[in-house]
Amino acid sequence: NAGVTQTPKFRVLKTGQSMTLLCAQDMNHEYMYWYRQDPGMGLRLIHYSVGEGTTAKGEVPDGYNVSRLKKQNFLLGLESAAPSQTSVYFCASSLPTGGSLYEQFFGPGTRLTVL
Amino acid sequence: SQQGEEDPQALSIQEGENATMNCSYKTSINNLQWYRQNSGRGLVHLILIRSNEREKHSGRLRVTLDTSKKSSSLLITASRAADTASYFCATDGLSTSGTYKYIFGTGTRLKVLA
């Protein structure tokens, strides 16, 4: 099993450009998440999905859109990149267990720089 | 501010010593988890403790939870150079929309000197 994979690993954008980050998991997990990690701020949840075709906003959703067309994939889009979106982006997945969230499995991250 | 906040922000110890990290949170939780992150890598789950548990062990890891103080501690015994990493606590909680979500702390950077 590959677990959680992310593409690309690195990307440099100019302000105003758009891009899509792809996350894929082969563990048949229902839940998937996108986080951003900035120095000294831990991980902040951008968007998440509790199943195919459903998405929900996290703590810092502005400037991002997501789609979950297939259970194994979760896409994060930046329509018009801004320097404030320079960060490391992590995707994660987990099984649902009742109403509470359990162990999350993380991808290796995508380092995005917006100039 | 973050739901979970770790203390200290950075810790440097000698190999063989014990390392203790603390996490404080603000709202009621169902469970608290600790994760480890090696430099430039994704997070890896270490241990989960439920709100009705007070202590849990896993190998050289010992986690305690005090729900009355809204705090948890992670103890790594007999530390090794390979334990050098950042450690994060994560709590589940309710978002403003009423759905569950994870909240990660800001992390403790542990450096174990050989």
XYZ file of C-alpha atoms in Angstrom:
229
model
C 0.000 0.000 0.000
C 1.225 3.472 -0.890
C -0.860 5.057 1.894
C -1.444 8.753 1.251
C 0.336 10.340 -1.669
C 0.479 13.970 -2.746
C 1.434 15.595 -6.017
C 3.327 17.721 -6.682
C 5.996 17.755 -3.959
C 7.125 21.299 -4.738
C 5.647 24.161 -6.700
C 6.417 27.812 -7.263
C 3.604 30.056 -8.460
C 3.311 33.699 -9.348
C 0.617 35.780 -7.700
C -2.693 35.275 -9.472
C -1.874 31.885 -10.969
C -3.999 28.862 -10.246
C -3.110 25.302 -9.417
C -4.530 22.057 -8.084
C -2.948 19.827 -5.477
C -3.849 16.166 -5.699
C -4.158 13.800 -2.768
C -4.735 10.095 -3.210
C -5.212 7.327 -0.646
C -5.470 3.596 -1.135
C -6.751 2.661 2.321
C -10.451 3.007 1.484
C -10.795 5.785 4.037
C -14.006 7.754 4.147
C -12.586 10.952 5.608
C -9.980 13.137 3.934
C -8.481 16.457 4.988
C -6.323 19.287 3.726
C -4.114 21.201 6.153
C -1.579 23.935 5.817
C 1.431 24.193 8.088
C 3.168 27.483 8.735
C 6.125 28.100 11.045
C 5.078 28.336 14.680
C 1.403 27.741 13.910
C 0.998 23.983 13.815
C -1.454 22.566 11.312
C -4.626 24.367 10.352
C -7.524 22.614 8.673
C -8.493 24.110 5.327
C -11.265 21.798 4.107
C -12.282 18.253 4.777
C -14.543 15.585 3.349
C -16.531 12.901 5.121
C -17.283 10.958 1.960
C -17.335 10.938 -1.799
C -19.150 13.967 -3.160
C -19.172 15.861 0.155
C -16.873 18.611 1.405
C -16.899 21.019 4.323
C -14.977 24.084 5.415
C -12.327 23.954 8.083
C -10.686 26.765 9.996
C -9.020 28.601 7.095
C -10.996 27.885 3.892
C -10.773 31.293 2.205
C -8.939 31.260 -1.091
C -9.226 27.502 -1.510
C -11.700 25.117 -3.089
C -11.869 21.340 -2.911
C -13.530 18.455 -4.669
C -14.029 14.784 -3.785
C -15.342 13.197 -6.953
C -13.829 9.848 -6.157
C -13.467 8.296 -2.718
C -9.729 7.871 -3.071
C -8.957 11.386 -4.288
C -9.230 14.792 -2.672
C -8.248 17.836 -4.701
C -7.282 21.239 -3.328
C -7.509 24.181 -5.709
C -6.103 27.672 -5.537
C -7.936 29.828 -8.061
C -5.793 32.949 -7.683
C -2.701 32.324 -5.601
C -1.513 34.936 -3.109
C 1.813 35.197 -1.253
C -0.086 34.488 1.997
C -0.741 30.998 0.639
C 2.953 30.166 0.715
C 3.003 27.167 3.008
C 3.443 23.432 3.284
C 0.216 21.600 2.495
C -0.580 18.220 3.994
C -3.316 15.839 3.061
C -4.585 13.232 5.496
C -7.190 10.505 5.603
C -8.933 8.501 8.274
C -11.705 6.066 8.965
C -14.864 7.388 10.531
C -15.548 5.992 13.964
C -18.853 7.023 15.363
C -18.945 10.769 15.781
C -15.327 11.188 16.715
C -12.227 11.325 14.584
C -9.428 8.844 15.055
C -5.953 8.295 13.719
C -5.155 10.310 10.650
C -2.664 9.133 8.059
C -0.668 11.920 6.468
C 0.882 12.411 3.081
C 4.464 13.699 2.661
C 3.398 17.277 1.989
C 3.550 19.794 -0.857
C 5.775 22.825 -0.437
C 4.173 25.772 -2.250
C 5.789 29.153 -2.750
C 3.818 32.050 -4.185
C 5.930 34.928 -5.441
C -5.434 30.849 19.294
C -4.908 27.147 18.778
C -7.009 24.709 20.789
C -3.921 22.734 21.665
C -0.753 24.436 22.744
C 2.375 22.531 23.557
C 4.932 23.436 26.141
C 7.860 23.829 25.860
C 8.213 25.054 22.291
C 11.664 23.516 22.097
C 13.514 20.949 24.202
C 17.071 19.743 24.005
C 18.235 16.714 26.015
C 21.009 14.143 26.092
C 20.481 10.648 24.774
C 19.192 8.373 27.501
C 17.346 11.130 29.349
C 13.574 11.389 29.532
C 11.672 14.034 27.584
C 8.376 15.481 28.775
C 6.077 17.619 26.671
C 2.803 19.166 27.720
C -0.325 20.084 25.833
C -3.173 22.308 26.972
C -6.533 22.653 25.308
C -9.588 24.802 25.790
C -12.815 22.907 25.173
C -14.172 19.486 26.065
C -12.838 16.640 23.987
C -13.591 13.030 23.076
C -9.970 12.073 22.680
C -6.494 13.515 22.452
C -3.763 12.243 20.193
C -0.055 12.778 19.888
C 1.717 12.900 16.543
C 5.347 13.075 15.557
C 6.806 14.911 12.589
C 10.315 14.412 11.319
C 11.791 17.397 9.532
C 10.233 17.850 6.107
C 7.882 14.891 6.481
C 4.223 14.294 7.221
C 2.879 13.586 10.684
C 2.819 10.096 12.106
C 0.317 9.010 14.730
C 1.865 7.926 18.042
C -0.855 7.336 20.578
C -4.486 8.137 21.355
C -5.987 8.623 24.793
C -9.725 8.834 25.314
C -11.348 11.391 27.560
C -12.257 8.707 30.125
C -8.672 7.452 30.355
C -6.014 8.953 32.590
C -2.853 7.224 31.407
C -1.717 5.162 28.492
C 1.541 3.464 27.538
C 3.034 2.428 24.239
C 6.616 1.207 24.283
C 8.752 4.099 25.565
C 5.825 6.495 25.389
C 3.621 7.406 28.321
C 0.686 9.763 27.924
C -1.401 11.230 30.714
C -4.630 13.159 30.461
C -6.152 15.453 33.057
C -9.531 16.590 31.783
C -10.122 18.780 34.845
C -7.041 20.819 33.923
C -7.564 20.338 30.181
C -4.006 19.159 29.775
C -2.003 16.174 28.615
C 1.632 15.194 28.826
C 3.795 12.995 26.635
C 6.784 11.319 28.245
C 9.459 9.669 26.134
C 11.720 7.528 28.275
C 15.346 6.661 27.533
C 15.408 9.001 24.560
C 17.429 8.238 21.445
C 18.870 10.502 18.778
C 16.234 9.086 16.422
C 13.527 10.640 18.628
C 14.596 14.067 17.377
C 11.439 15.476 15.796
C 8.524 17.797 16.428
C 5.668 16.471 18.531
C 2.096 17.689 18.211
C -1.015 17.079 20.229
C -4.354 17.000 18.441
C -7.784 17.202 19.955
C -11.131 16.509 18.429
C -13.837 19.017 18.955
C -16.855 20.658 17.468
C -16.506 23.265 14.814
C -18.794 26.306 14.789
C -20.986 24.429 12.310
C -21.396 21.595 14.791
C -19.309 19.029 12.941
C -16.284 17.275 14.342
C -12.820 18.418 13.460
C -9.256 18.041 14.550
C -7.281 20.862 16.108
C -3.518 20.589 16.231
C -1.241 22.360 18.639
C 1.794 24.364 17.669
C 4.231 21.589 18.534
C 7.316 20.920 20.639
C 10.632 20.611 18.810
C 12.660 17.910 20.534
C 16.361 17.521 19.932
C 18.147 14.515 21.404
C 21.906 14.890 21.498
C 24.041 11.785 21.037
